[in-house]
Amino acid sequence: MSAEYQVKGNIAVITLNNPPVNGLGHQTRSAVVDAMQLALKDEAVTAIIITGAGKAFSGGADIKEFNSAKAFAEPSLQTVINVIENSSKPVVAAIHSVCMGGGLELALGCHYRVAAAGAQIALPEVKLGILPGAGGTQRLPRVLGLEMALNMIVSGTPVASEKLAQTALFNQMLEGDLMQGALDFANTVAATRPLPRVRDIKIDYPNYEAFLQFSRNTVAAMAGPFPAPLKCVEAVAAAVTMKFDDGIQFERELFLELVQSTESKALRHAFFGERAAGKIPDVPEDTPLRAIKSVAVIGAGTMGGGIAMNFANAGIPVQILEMKQDALDKGLATIRKNYENTLKKGKLTQEKFEQRLALITGTMSYQDIAQADLVIEAVFEEMGVKQQVFKKLDEVMKPGAIMASNTSTLDVDVIASFTQRPQDVIGMHFFSPANVMKLLEIVRGKATAKDVLATVMALSKKIKKTGVVSGVCDGFIGNRMIEQYSRQAGFLLEEGCTPEQVDKAVEKLGFAMGPFRMGDLAGNDIGWAIRKRRYIDKPLVTYSKTADLLCEMGRYGQKSGAGWYDYKPGDRKAYPSQVVNDMIVQHSADLGIARRNISDQEITERLIFSLVNEGAHILEEGIAMRASDIDMVYLSGYGFPLHRGGPMFYADTLGLPNVIMAMDKYAKGRHGDAWKVAPLTSNLAKEGKGFN
């Protein structure tokens, strides 16, 4: 049932009922039109109320129907709104809790709107790279005024209903029982004619041309590669400059244009990818979860401290264990400093600051953490060290405690084998800085219990992370792929590039930073340690020696004041380094390589297609469950440009045959062995399909 119809006295009440947020799917839209016809035919009915069941008036479009024919099937939302607006009996929207997107457009089509305090009002379409497509850009400025409506539409940010109480959006704010208040209101307006329509309101904004031009300039500067915010301004401008029906037509044209744009498709892909990542096929959604009321973190370094902050931010007490008092004191002082910086920026209240600090305590005794529900190890990335920690945890932790490792590359199954309870062991790979980065790679060992996996997945949401499940392999999803990217970056240096040229090419594509600036930020010694291990484990895999030579010079990155770039004290800006560029040129000469000019296109293709090819292998092996999971890892953990949708989605937009053609070309060059096309890619291309 998607909409209920009942008559209370002489008022018909239509209740949207499509949990969880009363999305306006095809069935719901049809039910509203049917209910309207019933109310209009019933001579005893003098007015109509539309409201929403449960915890929402309506959250807008039904996301289950997104990207399907049903989304546009008649009756469309525009048709439903026309039926309501042209009703011969007054229609009152009784708004509560959530009124967003198409839900707000529906309410704007009603003759009257009454609202409860605390309802979240928004037109958030811009966040999906589109704009309101059922009159939102034409009607909202008529009730809120040009400026406030434009700000809401361009930002997509929700506003509490009481903040809009004095505007023409609401005829009345109701306290107490919403339905009783709405019935009383409907009775008072039942006989009023003519019926007021939002479309008939004139927008009065002196000198609107200057305001709109100022808005265009401001929005263009902020929108970056996304076309939707600027189109929102144009649609709102039409509300002032065109007749209402022409404005509606113009809005529709812009909407359809944006729906087809790659940028909008990328945003929608990310939106659905994040939701899909939480679904694990063999773990039922109703799997009972273990209670996580207290957490322990082993290691008070940068990573351990950042991890602890996530739980304190979510109101969960955390103990940090260190072996040395000075290391513990230093770690706790860094956490305090991080919170103080947030407090100074006004992003944290004094009360929250004190609450969060009080939730984080330090200890040097394993006995003190024995009762924690979850313990996360964040010690040095070396198997011998991990072994000592997990053997000790196995001795002291209470039965049923989840034991997690923050390893970024090591084998979680081997780590689990150090315990008598491998079913309780899981990988929780946070990304640095752990209190900021959204990604959490959740590594499922072969023995990891389903309830452990489900608990950690639910916990990732609680601490506001994007949790993505990975199987066990060297580097999991993110670091296994980034290794191929880094290898190509190194080869490009040997063949003719400078670090600056490589970084600039990728940053022009939209990356937050290129591989060499990223290396300097993370610490080049980390990659050096991993490569030393790989030289033994995988002797056939080749790397450029430039990064090793850089580390031998003591240039570890920002922390040592010099890396691929030079840095000045107190200045994080990367300055090209003549010393490094000379070293690279000399290394090419030592290898007998004639340096050549390399185009930006070759740089970006080699870097990104190396990610894509490794991603395809990861899918073939079942390490990642779906291509969108890989994209979520890259969008939320590696600075991949959002408007490109992640590496696998980006390959889809280029067309897999084109990606394969480029790979075949690079296979003929130096290190051509890196370009063996994954069978999955070839098969999908033959079938005319993509990864997603």
XYZ file of C-alpha atoms in Angstrom:
692
model
C 0.000 0.000 0.000
C 1.578 3.295 -1.019
C -1.085 5.850 -0.048
C -4.027 5.566 2.344
C -7.385 7.325 1.911
C -9.835 8.092 4.668
C -12.512 10.705 5.338
C -12.576 12.444 8.720
C -15.796 14.426 9.073
C -15.911 16.358 5.807
C -12.146 16.326 5.219
C -10.440 13.694 3.013
C -6.989 12.652 4.288
C -4.453 11.174 1.852
C -1.487 9.637 3.701
C 1.650 8.779 1.726
C 2.824 5.367 2.924
C 5.967 4.118 1.212
C 8.562 3.421 3.943
C 11.133 4.483 4.965
C 10.681 8.107 3.741
C 7.509 7.917 1.609
C 9.433 8.124 -1.658
C 7.253 9.237 -4.563
C 7.572 6.072 -6.622
C 5.225 5.239 -9.490
C 2.796 3.269 -7.295
C 2.608 6.100 -4.731
C 2.063 8.746 -7.419
C -0.756 6.674 -8.956
C -2.345 6.149 -5.529
C -2.329 9.919 -4.830
C -4.058 10.676 -8.159
C -6.680 7.942 -7.479
C -7.293 9.289 -3.973
C -7.647 12.850 -5.307
C -10.328 11.651 -7.769
C -12.227 9.957 -4.923
C -12.133 13.137 -2.834
C -13.226 15.350 -5.726
C -16.168 13.060 -6.569
C -17.368 12.852 -2.954
C -19.800 15.755 -2.482
C -19.532 15.519 1.313
C -15.771 16.265 1.160
C -15.041 19.999 1.400
C -11.225 19.947 1.691
C -8.308 17.529 1.303
C -5.195 16.979 3.464
C -2.032 15.296 2.163
C 0.431 14.036 4.786
C 3.011 11.294 5.262
C 2.994 8.173 7.438
C 5.763 7.372 9.920
C 8.861 9.526 10.155
C 8.493 11.641 7.018
C 6.109 13.745 4.970
C 8.124 12.704 1.904
C 11.823 12.447 1.129
C 11.163 12.941 -2.602
C 11.881 10.583 -5.494
C 11.924 6.871 -4.670
C 15.595 5.968 -4.954
C 14.675 2.349 -5.738
C 13.285 3.610 -9.061
C 16.199 5.882 -9.930
C 17.691 5.273 -13.359
C 14.628 3.202 -14.374
C 11.693 3.856 -16.735
C 9.332 3.894 -13.728
C 10.878 7.170 -12.534
C 9.368 8.975 -15.549
C 6.212 6.876 -16.071
C 2.816 8.600 -15.907
C 1.471 9.887 -13.683
C 4.753 11.789 -13.354
C 5.267 13.974 -10.299
C 4.464 16.985 -12.483
C 1.114 15.385 -13.395
C 0.332 14.691 -9.709
C 1.118 18.315 -8.841
C -1.122 19.551 -11.685
C -4.013 17.412 -10.371
C -3.542 18.913 -6.883
C -3.064 22.503 -8.079
C -6.141 22.348 -10.353
C -8.317 20.743 -7.676
C -11.677 22.473 -7.196
C -11.387 21.779 -3.455
C -8.613 23.195 -1.231
C -5.636 20.859 -0.680
C -3.580 21.291 2.505
C -0.104 19.736 2.945
C 0.458 18.705 6.585
C 4.257 18.633 6.822
C 6.390 16.954 9.486
C 9.846 15.405 9.991
C 11.210 15.312 6.418
C 9.992 17.270 3.395
C 12.606 17.170 0.685
C 13.044 17.122 -3.072
C 9.888 15.944 -4.817
C 8.152 15.937 -1.418
C 8.650 19.695 -1.122
C 7.628 20.177 -4.774
C 4.415 18.242 -4.034
C 3.735 20.459 -1.006
C 4.349 23.598 -3.108
C 1.634 22.366 -5.504
C -0.893 22.343 -2.644
C -3.032 25.419 -1.939
C -1.984 25.574 1.718
C 0.870 24.229 3.844
C 0.906 23.717 7.601
C 3.969 22.385 9.395
C 5.263 21.007 12.666
C 8.471 22.449 14.125
C 11.692 20.543 13.451
C 10.755 19.366 9.952
C 13.758 19.310 7.613
C 12.957 21.255 4.431
C 15.232 20.939 1.382
C 15.644 20.629 -2.371
C 18.837 18.487 -2.289
C 18.864 17.464 -5.994
C 22.064 19.422 -6.690
C 23.953 16.862 -4.566
C 23.107 14.267 -7.222
C 24.186 16.586 -10.025
C 20.634 17.479 -11.080
C 18.090 20.174 -10.209
C 14.469 19.981 -9.003
C 12.468 18.743 -11.984
C 8.851 19.235 -10.879
C 8.594 22.975 -10.438
C 10.813 23.427 -7.370
C 12.970 26.116 -8.972
C 9.853 28.019 -10.095
C 7.674 27.771 -6.981
C 10.165 28.033 -4.091
C 11.322 31.577 -5.047
C 7.647 32.624 -5.092
C 7.178 31.676 -1.417
C 10.631 32.270 0.069
C 11.837 35.154 -2.053
C 14.567 34.998 -4.657
C 17.619 35.076 -2.408
C 16.659 32.486 0.202
C 15.260 30.094 -2.424
C 18.370 30.359 -4.588
C 20.635 29.606 -1.603
C 18.587 26.538 -0.673
C 18.462 25.187 -4.237
C 22.152 25.764 -5.033
C 23.402 24.315 -1.730
C 20.825 21.541 -1.287
C 21.170 22.070 2.480
C 18.157 21.286 4.721
C 16.599 24.108 6.755
C 14.452 23.557 9.869
C 10.774 24.444 9.307
C 10.655 26.945 12.196
C 13.354 29.025 10.476
C 10.953 29.422 7.541
C 7.907 30.125 9.755
C 7.628 33.803 8.735
C 7.710 33.076 4.989
C 4.841 32.342 2.601
C 5.957 28.708 2.465
C 3.817 27.932 5.523
C 0.342 29.250 6.238
C 0.581 28.048 9.812
C 3.089 26.423 12.195
C 1.318 23.845 14.333
C 2.047 22.796 17.894
C 0.680 19.641 19.465
C -1.129 17.035 17.360
C -0.331 17.733 13.698
C -3.354 15.946 12.229
C -5.826 17.650 14.565
C -4.249 21.025 13.773
C -4.382 20.291 10.038
C -8.061 19.246 10.233
C -8.939 22.447 12.107
C -7.038 24.514 9.527
C -8.673 22.669 6.576
C -12.127 23.417 7.997
C -11.360 27.150 8.267
C -10.283 27.400 4.593
C -12.796 24.907 3.131
C -15.083 27.616 1.744
C -12.390 30.119 0.688
C -12.384 30.945 -3.031
C -10.529 31.584 -5.259
C -8.019 28.933 -4.156
C -4.523 30.388 -3.684
C -1.864 28.911 -5.994
C 1.880 29.397 -5.561
C 2.237 29.779 -9.332
C 0.166 33.006 -9.196
C 2.521 34.762 -6.732
C 4.626 37.503 -8.337
C 8.308 37.612 -7.417
C 9.169 41.103 -6.268
C 12.950 41.586 -6.211
C 14.225 45.057 -7.183
C 17.319 44.986 -9.396
C 17.127 41.199 -9.771
C 19.485 41.281 -12.812
C 22.406 42.446 -10.653
C 21.648 39.837 -7.965
C 21.432 37.012 -10.522
C 24.694 38.063 -12.180
C 26.423 38.197 -8.784
C 25.017 34.699 -8.059
C 26.277 33.327 -11.378
C 29.796 34.627 -10.680
C 29.854 33.283 -7.116
C 28.421 29.872 -8.005
C 30.698 29.449 -11.051
C 33.715 29.973 -8.784
C 32.495 27.390 -6.270
C 30.973 24.708 -8.503
C 34.266 23.477 -9.955
C 33.679 20.778 -12.570
C 29.994 20.282 -11.700
C 27.435 21.892 -14.065
C 24.345 21.536 -11.808
C 24.843 24.500 -9.406
C 25.065 26.995 -12.292
C 22.054 25.432 -14.039
C 20.150 25.855 -10.740
C 20.847 29.604 -10.944
C 19.592 29.698 -14.551
C 16.410 27.824 -13.601
C 15.714 30.166 -10.674
C 16.400 33.150 -12.976
C 13.639 31.810 -15.253
C 11.205 32.097 -12.330
C 11.757 35.879 -12.445
C 12.136 36.446 -16.176
C 9.639 34.022 -17.754
C 5.927 33.268 -17.521
C 5.287 30.406 -15.091
C 4.553 27.697 -17.708
C 7.590 28.717 -19.779
C 9.733 28.588 -16.617
C 8.456 25.059 -15.862
C 9.314 23.993 -19.420
C 12.811 25.548 -19.144
C 13.416 23.830 -15.779
C 12.441 20.494 -17.343
C 14.859 20.953 -20.251
C 17.730 21.747 -17.866
C 16.790 18.771 -15.674
C 16.864 16.316 -18.606
C 20.163 17.761 -19.818
C 21.754 17.289 -16.366
C 20.395 13.743 -15.900
C 22.392 12.749 -19.001
C 25.626 14.457 -17.870
C 28.615 12.327 -16.852
C 29.021 14.426 -13.702
C 25.479 13.650 -12.522
C 25.873 9.978 -13.409
C 29.111 9.942 -11.365
C 27.397 11.534 -8.344
C 24.467 9.110 -8.560
C 26.929 6.228 -8.894
C 28.667 7.388 -5.689
C 25.315 7.824 -3.910
C 24.181 4.279 -4.727
C 27.699 2.844 -4.399
C 27.871 3.952 -0.782
C 24.546 2.241 -0.026
C 25.494 -0.922 -1.928
C 28.816 -1.212 -0.045
C 26.903 -1.986 3.158
C 25.176 -5.021 1.630
C 27.067 -8.310 1.977
C 25.317 -11.093 -0.020
C 25.959 -13.960 2.427
C 25.409 -11.912 5.614
C 21.653 -11.432 6.220
C 20.572 -7.882 7.105
C 19.013 -9.117 10.347
C 22.248 -10.754 11.602
C 22.394 -10.089 15.393
C 25.162 -7.596 16.203
C 27.634 -7.651 19.073
C 27.316 -4.672 21.440
C 30.221 -2.216 21.151
C 30.103 -0.041 24.266
C 33.852 0.358 24.823
C 36.897 0.278 22.552
C 40.634 -0.131 23.077
C 43.370 0.972 20.671
C 46.887 -0.456 20.782
C 49.386 2.265 19.851
C 49.235 6.006 20.507
C 50.948 7.103 17.296
C 49.339 9.280 14.615
C 47.151 6.410 13.439
C 46.157 5.115 16.888
C 45.265 8.614 18.098
C 43.221 9.351 14.974
C 41.351 6.028 15.320
C 40.547 6.753 18.981
C 39.076 10.167 18.059
C 36.499 8.524 15.743
C 34.986 6.586 18.625
C 35.088 9.494 21.091
C 33.322 11.631 18.449
C 30.573 8.994 18.377
C 30.305 8.974 22.197
C 32.081 5.614 22.708
C 34.771 5.482 25.460
C 38.272 4.512 24.266
C 41.400 3.389 26.067
C 44.750 3.781 24.321
C 47.487 1.330 25.283
C 51.178 2.140 24.910
C 54.294 0.424 26.236
C 56.161 3.624 27.171
C 54.822 6.518 29.262
C 56.408 9.223 27.064
C 54.836 7.732 23.894
C 51.440 7.618 25.643
C 51.742 11.213 26.878
C 52.779 12.419 23.435
C 49.851 10.606 21.781
C 47.277 12.002 24.233
C 48.766 15.515 23.852
C 48.387 15.268 20.043
C 44.729 14.271 20.419
C 44.118 17.242 22.757
C 45.835 19.564 20.251
C 43.670 18.252 17.374
C 40.512 18.916 19.381
C 41.803 22.363 20.438
C 42.314 23.289 16.769
C 38.726 22.235 15.976
C 37.516 24.249 19.000
C 39.421 27.357 17.828
C 37.859 27.063 14.354
C 34.424 27.115 16.017
C 33.576 23.618 14.739
C 33.285 22.242 18.281
C 31.624 23.624 21.416
C 33.540 23.799 24.721
C 31.095 21.243 26.162
C 31.680 18.751 23.288
C 35.450 19.382 23.504
C 35.464 18.359 27.179
C 33.115 15.407 26.614
C 35.285 13.956 23.855
C 38.556 14.362 25.718
C 37.016 12.725 28.798
C 36.135 9.641 26.709
C 39.800 8.993 25.776
C 42.069 7.571 28.466
C 45.551 6.049 28.397
C 47.022 2.923 29.969
C 50.201 0.837 29.893
C 48.542 -2.369 31.091
C 46.851 -4.979 28.925
C 44.736 -5.958 31.970
C 43.047 -2.533 31.855
C 41.650 -3.175 28.368
C 40.557 -6.796 28.933
C 36.837 -5.909 29.122
C 36.714 -3.799 25.925
C 34.153 -4.972 23.342
C 36.487 -4.120 20.446
C 40.254 -3.739 20.344
C 42.059 -2.243 17.330
C 45.773 -2.793 16.899
C 47.610 0.147 15.305
C 51.283 -0.763 15.830
C 54.224 -0.839 13.402
C 53.482 -2.545 10.059
C 55.642 -5.615 10.665
C 54.338 -9.164 11.110
C 56.591 -9.982 14.106
C 55.246 -6.974 16.020
C 51.645 -7.869 15.126
C 52.274 -11.449 16.323
C 53.370 -10.297 19.808
C 50.318 -8.023 20.139
C 47.715 -10.578 18.994
C 49.120 -13.370 21.182
C 48.825 -11.023 24.162
C 45.289 -9.920 23.160
C 44.245 -13.570 22.848
C 45.380 -14.126 26.455
C 43.684 -11.108 28.031
C 40.585 -10.103 26.038
C 37.176 -11.254 27.309
C 35.333 -13.933 25.283
C 33.403 -12.404 22.358
C 35.608 -9.309 22.076
C 36.308 -8.344 18.461
C 40.036 -8.114 17.705
C 40.877 -5.901 14.731
C 44.108 -5.047 12.963
C 44.676 -1.706 11.248
C 47.195 -3.320 8.902
C 47.379 -1.734 5.461
C 48.948 -4.656 3.582
C 49.632 -7.680 5.833
C 47.756 -10.996 5.717
C 44.801 -10.883 8.138
C 44.497 -14.711 8.063
C 48.084 -15.035 9.331
C 47.363 -12.419 12.026
C 44.208 -14.357 13.037
C 46.273 -17.572 13.299
C 48.214 -16.050 16.222
C 45.015 -16.432 18.304
C 42.801 -19.290 19.484
C 39.757 -17.386 18.162
C 40.279 -16.484 14.501
C 36.488 -16.035 14.109
C 36.770 -12.842 16.225
C 39.605 -11.333 14.141
C 38.992 -8.811 11.349
C 40.908 -6.087 9.510
C 39.869 -2.455 10.098
C 42.120 -0.444 7.810
C 41.737 3.267 8.562
C 43.269 5.913 6.313
C 45.455 8.739 7.528
C 44.502 11.121 9.072
C 42.086 8.586 10.567
C 39.882 11.191 12.261
C 39.297 12.909 8.876
C 39.394 10.345 6.054
C 36.018 8.722 5.333
C 37.203 5.336 4.115
C 37.354 2.219 6.291
C 38.488 -0.955 4.520
C 36.922 -3.851 6.420
C 39.029 -6.939 5.740
C 37.186 -10.228 6.010
C 39.444 -13.134 6.942
C 38.599 -16.693 5.936
C 37.525 -17.434 9.536
C 35.884 -14.057 10.362
C 32.422 -14.695 11.842
C 29.427 -13.191 10.049
C 28.246 -11.358 13.161
C 31.715 -9.811 13.555
C 31.579 -8.568 9.966
C 28.014 -7.232 10.374
C 28.938 -5.525 13.684
C 31.974 -3.748 12.220
C 29.978 -2.720 9.139
C 27.261 -1.166 11.354
C 29.945 0.449 13.518
C 31.514 2.083 10.444
C 28.239 3.993 9.921
C 28.130 5.007 13.581
C 31.612 6.563 13.340
C 30.627 8.199 10.006
C 32.910 6.118 7.786
C 32.264 4.576 4.390
C 32.866 0.903 5.163
C 33.920 -1.269 2.215
C 34.501 -5.015 2.577
C 37.686 -6.517 1.119
C 38.968 -10.070 0.992
C 42.492 -10.948 2.102
C 45.359 -10.217 -0.297
C 48.534 -8.149 -0.212
C 47.385 -4.515 0.082
C 43.630 -5.354 0.029
C 41.723 -3.179 -2.471
C 43.172 0.319 -2.150
C 46.878 -0.283 -1.572
C 47.057 -3.234 -3.952
C 45.808 -0.961 -6.742
C 47.833 2.088 -5.704
C 50.988 -0.007 -5.980
C 50.443 -0.356 -9.736
C 49.742 3.394 -9.950
C 52.958 4.142 -8.041
C 54.938 1.767 -10.248
C 53.762 3.602 -13.365
C 54.567 6.952 -11.744
C 58.126 5.738 -11.136
C 58.517 4.434 -14.710
C 57.298 7.803 -16.059
C 60.154 9.520 -14.169
C 62.723 7.188 -15.722
C 61.318 7.750 -19.211
C 61.249 11.545 -19.208
C 58.895 13.143 -16.641
C 59.576 15.229 -13.556
C 57.512 14.707 -10.356
C 55.860 18.093 -10.909
C 54.775 17.228 -14.473
C 53.181 13.936 -13.370
C 51.404 15.535 -10.402
C 50.087 18.457 -12.458
C 48.660 16.177 -15.162
C 46.651 14.139 -12.641
C 45.581 17.174 -10.643
C 44.278 18.748 -13.865
C 42.042 15.678 -14.204
C 40.619 16.544 -10.769
C 42.717 14.553 -8.280
C 43.278 16.219 -4.906
C 47.004 15.574 -5.341
C 49.319 13.642 -7.642
C 51.384 10.573 -6.632
C 54.531 12.462 -5.648
C 52.855 15.103 -3.493
C 50.863 12.237 -1.947
C 54.093 10.323 -1.233
C 55.614 13.360 0.476
C 52.508 13.772 2.625
C 52.243 10.084 3.646
C 56.012 9.606 4.099
C 58.163 8.046 1.377
C 59.801 5.725 3.934
C 56.497 3.807 4.286
C 56.554 2.824 0.603
C 60.287 2.059 0.917
C 59.618 -0.442 3.734
C 56.878 -2.121 1.663
C 59.110 -2.328 -1.430
C 61.954 -3.905 0.585
C 59.499 -6.620 1.672
C 58.216 -7.020 -1.908
C 61.771 -7.408 -3.331
C 61.961 -10.611 -1.254
C 58.310 -11.777 -1.576
C 57.863 -10.916 -5.281
C 61.295 -10.795 -6.942
C 59.787 -10.754 -10.463
C 57.870 -7.483 -9.921
C 59.928 -4.512 -11.168
C 59.994 -1.019 -9.664
C 61.742 2.204 -10.581
C 64.694 2.677 -8.228
C 64.148 6.469 -8.133
C 62.012 6.254 -4.957
C 64.676 4.139 -3.186
C 67.384 6.614 -4.210
C 65.226 9.440 -2.833
C 64.899 7.664 0.543
C 68.633 6.924 0.616
C 69.091 10.717 0.430
C 66.974 10.947 3.635
C 64.170 12.736 1.756
C 61.124 11.110 3.383
C 58.687 13.942 2.598
C 57.098 16.755 4.547
C 58.044 15.238 7.917
C 61.772 15.448 7.056
C 61.426 18.819 5.304
C 62.307 17.337 1.903
C 60.955 14.619 -0.369
C 60.189 14.631 -4.089
C 59.831 18.369 -3.484
C 61.548 20.921 -1.270
C 59.621 22.397 1.677
C 60.144 25.544 3.735
C 59.630 25.617 7.522
C 55.956 26.201 8.371
C 54.994 26.011 4.672
C 53.355 22.910 3.195
C 53.673 24.131 -0.393
C 55.674 21.780 -2.622
C 58.558 23.500 -4.434
C 60.181 21.621 -7.369
C 63.604 20.325 -6.343
C 66.585 20.689 -8.659
C 68.503 18.083 -6.612
C 65.743 15.510 -7.147
C 65.305 16.326 -10.850
C 69.090 15.969 -11.373
C 69.010 12.606 -9.556
C 66.179 11.395 -11.835
C 67.952 12.486 -15.041
C 71.179 10.819 -13.838
C 69.299 7.615 -13.031
C 67.835 7.514 -16.583
C 71.367 7.913 -17.960
C 72.660 5.113 -15.693
C 69.939 2.837 -17.082
C 70.768 3.872 -20.649
C 67.265 5.320 -21.191
C 66.940 8.204 -23.688
C 64.487 10.597 -21.990
C 61.541 11.748 -24.123
C 58.668 14.228 -23.983
C 55.612 12.552 -22.451
C 52.121 13.987 -22.962
C 49.647 14.623 -20.130
C 47.304 12.143 -21.810
C 49.884 9.365 -21.576
C 50.577 10.240 -17.932
C 46.920 10.131 -16.884
C 46.110 7.026 -18.934
C 49.031 5.055 -17.551
C 48.267 6.018 -13.980
C 44.503 5.505 -14.071
C 44.386 2.484 -16.369
C 46.918 0.742 -14.102
C 44.346 1.172 -11.303
C 41.565 -0.100 -13.563
C 43.476 -3.198 -14.660
C 44.382 -4.174 -11.089
C 40.787 -3.445 -10.041
C 39.579 -5.911 -12.693
C 41.907 -8.603 -11.266
C 40.571 -7.854 -7.757
C 37.009 -8.393 -9.032
C 37.990 -11.631 -10.806
C 39.502 -12.971 -7.582
C 36.480 -11.970 -5.495
C 38.576 -9.686 -3.254
C 36.008 -6.936 -3.950
C 32.325 -7.879 -4.245
C 31.413 -5.273 -6.861
C 33.051 -2.625 -9.062
C 31.252 0.163 -7.184
C 33.017 -0.977 -3.963
C 36.359 -0.308 -5.654
C 35.100 3.112 -6.751
C 33.979 3.890 -3.176
C 37.475 3.010 -1.898
C 39.015 5.455 -4.358
C 36.452 8.251 -3.914
C 36.539 8.176 -0.109
C 40.153 7.206 0.583
C 42.429 8.209 -2.290
C 41.220 11.598 -3.519
C 39.861 10.275 -6.825
C 37.800 13.105 -8.376
C 34.129 12.729 -7.459
C 32.928 13.985 -10.847
C 34.817 11.078 -12.487
C 32.994 8.531 -10.287
C 35.997 6.333 -9.351
C 38.439 4.360 -11.560
C 36.047 1.607 -12.668
C 33.208 4.037 -13.436
C 35.676 6.308 -15.283
C 36.745 3.362 -17.461
C 33.065 2.669 -18.201
C 32.507 6.277 -19.315
C 35.498 6.101 -21.680
C 34.313 2.732 -23.046
C 36.231 -0.464 -22.214
C 37.328 -1.054 -25.859
C 39.128 2.340 -25.733
C 40.777 1.466 -22.417
C 41.982 -1.882 -23.827
C 43.336 -0.194 -26.957
C 45.433 2.172 -24.814
C 46.699 -0.691 -22.626
C 47.747 -2.673 -25.699
C 49.720 0.377 -26.879
C 51.552 0.697 -23.517
C 52.260 -3.055 -23.504
C 54.655 -2.409 -26.413
C 56.758 -0.001 -24.324
C 59.225 -0.488 -21.456
C 57.759 -2.624 -18.642
C 55.074 -3.858 -21.036
C 54.464 -6.831 -18.709
C 52.450 -4.463 -16.453
C 49.813 -4.120 -19.197
C 48.454 -7.652 -19.492
C 44.726 -6.930 -19.861
C 42.584 -8.665 -17.215
C 40.283 -11.291 -18.818
C 37.265 -9.696 -17.094
C 37.903 -6.410 -18.925
C 38.199 -8.182 -22.297
C 35.038 -10.223 -21.716
C 32.962 -7.211 -20.658
C 34.199 -5.216 -23.667
C 33.218 -8.049 -26.033
C 29.716 -8.116 -24.521
C 29.395 -4.332 -24.846
C 29.180 -3.994 -21.053
C 30.989 -1.997 -18.378
C 32.206 -2.846 -14.864
C 29.199 -1.158 -13.242
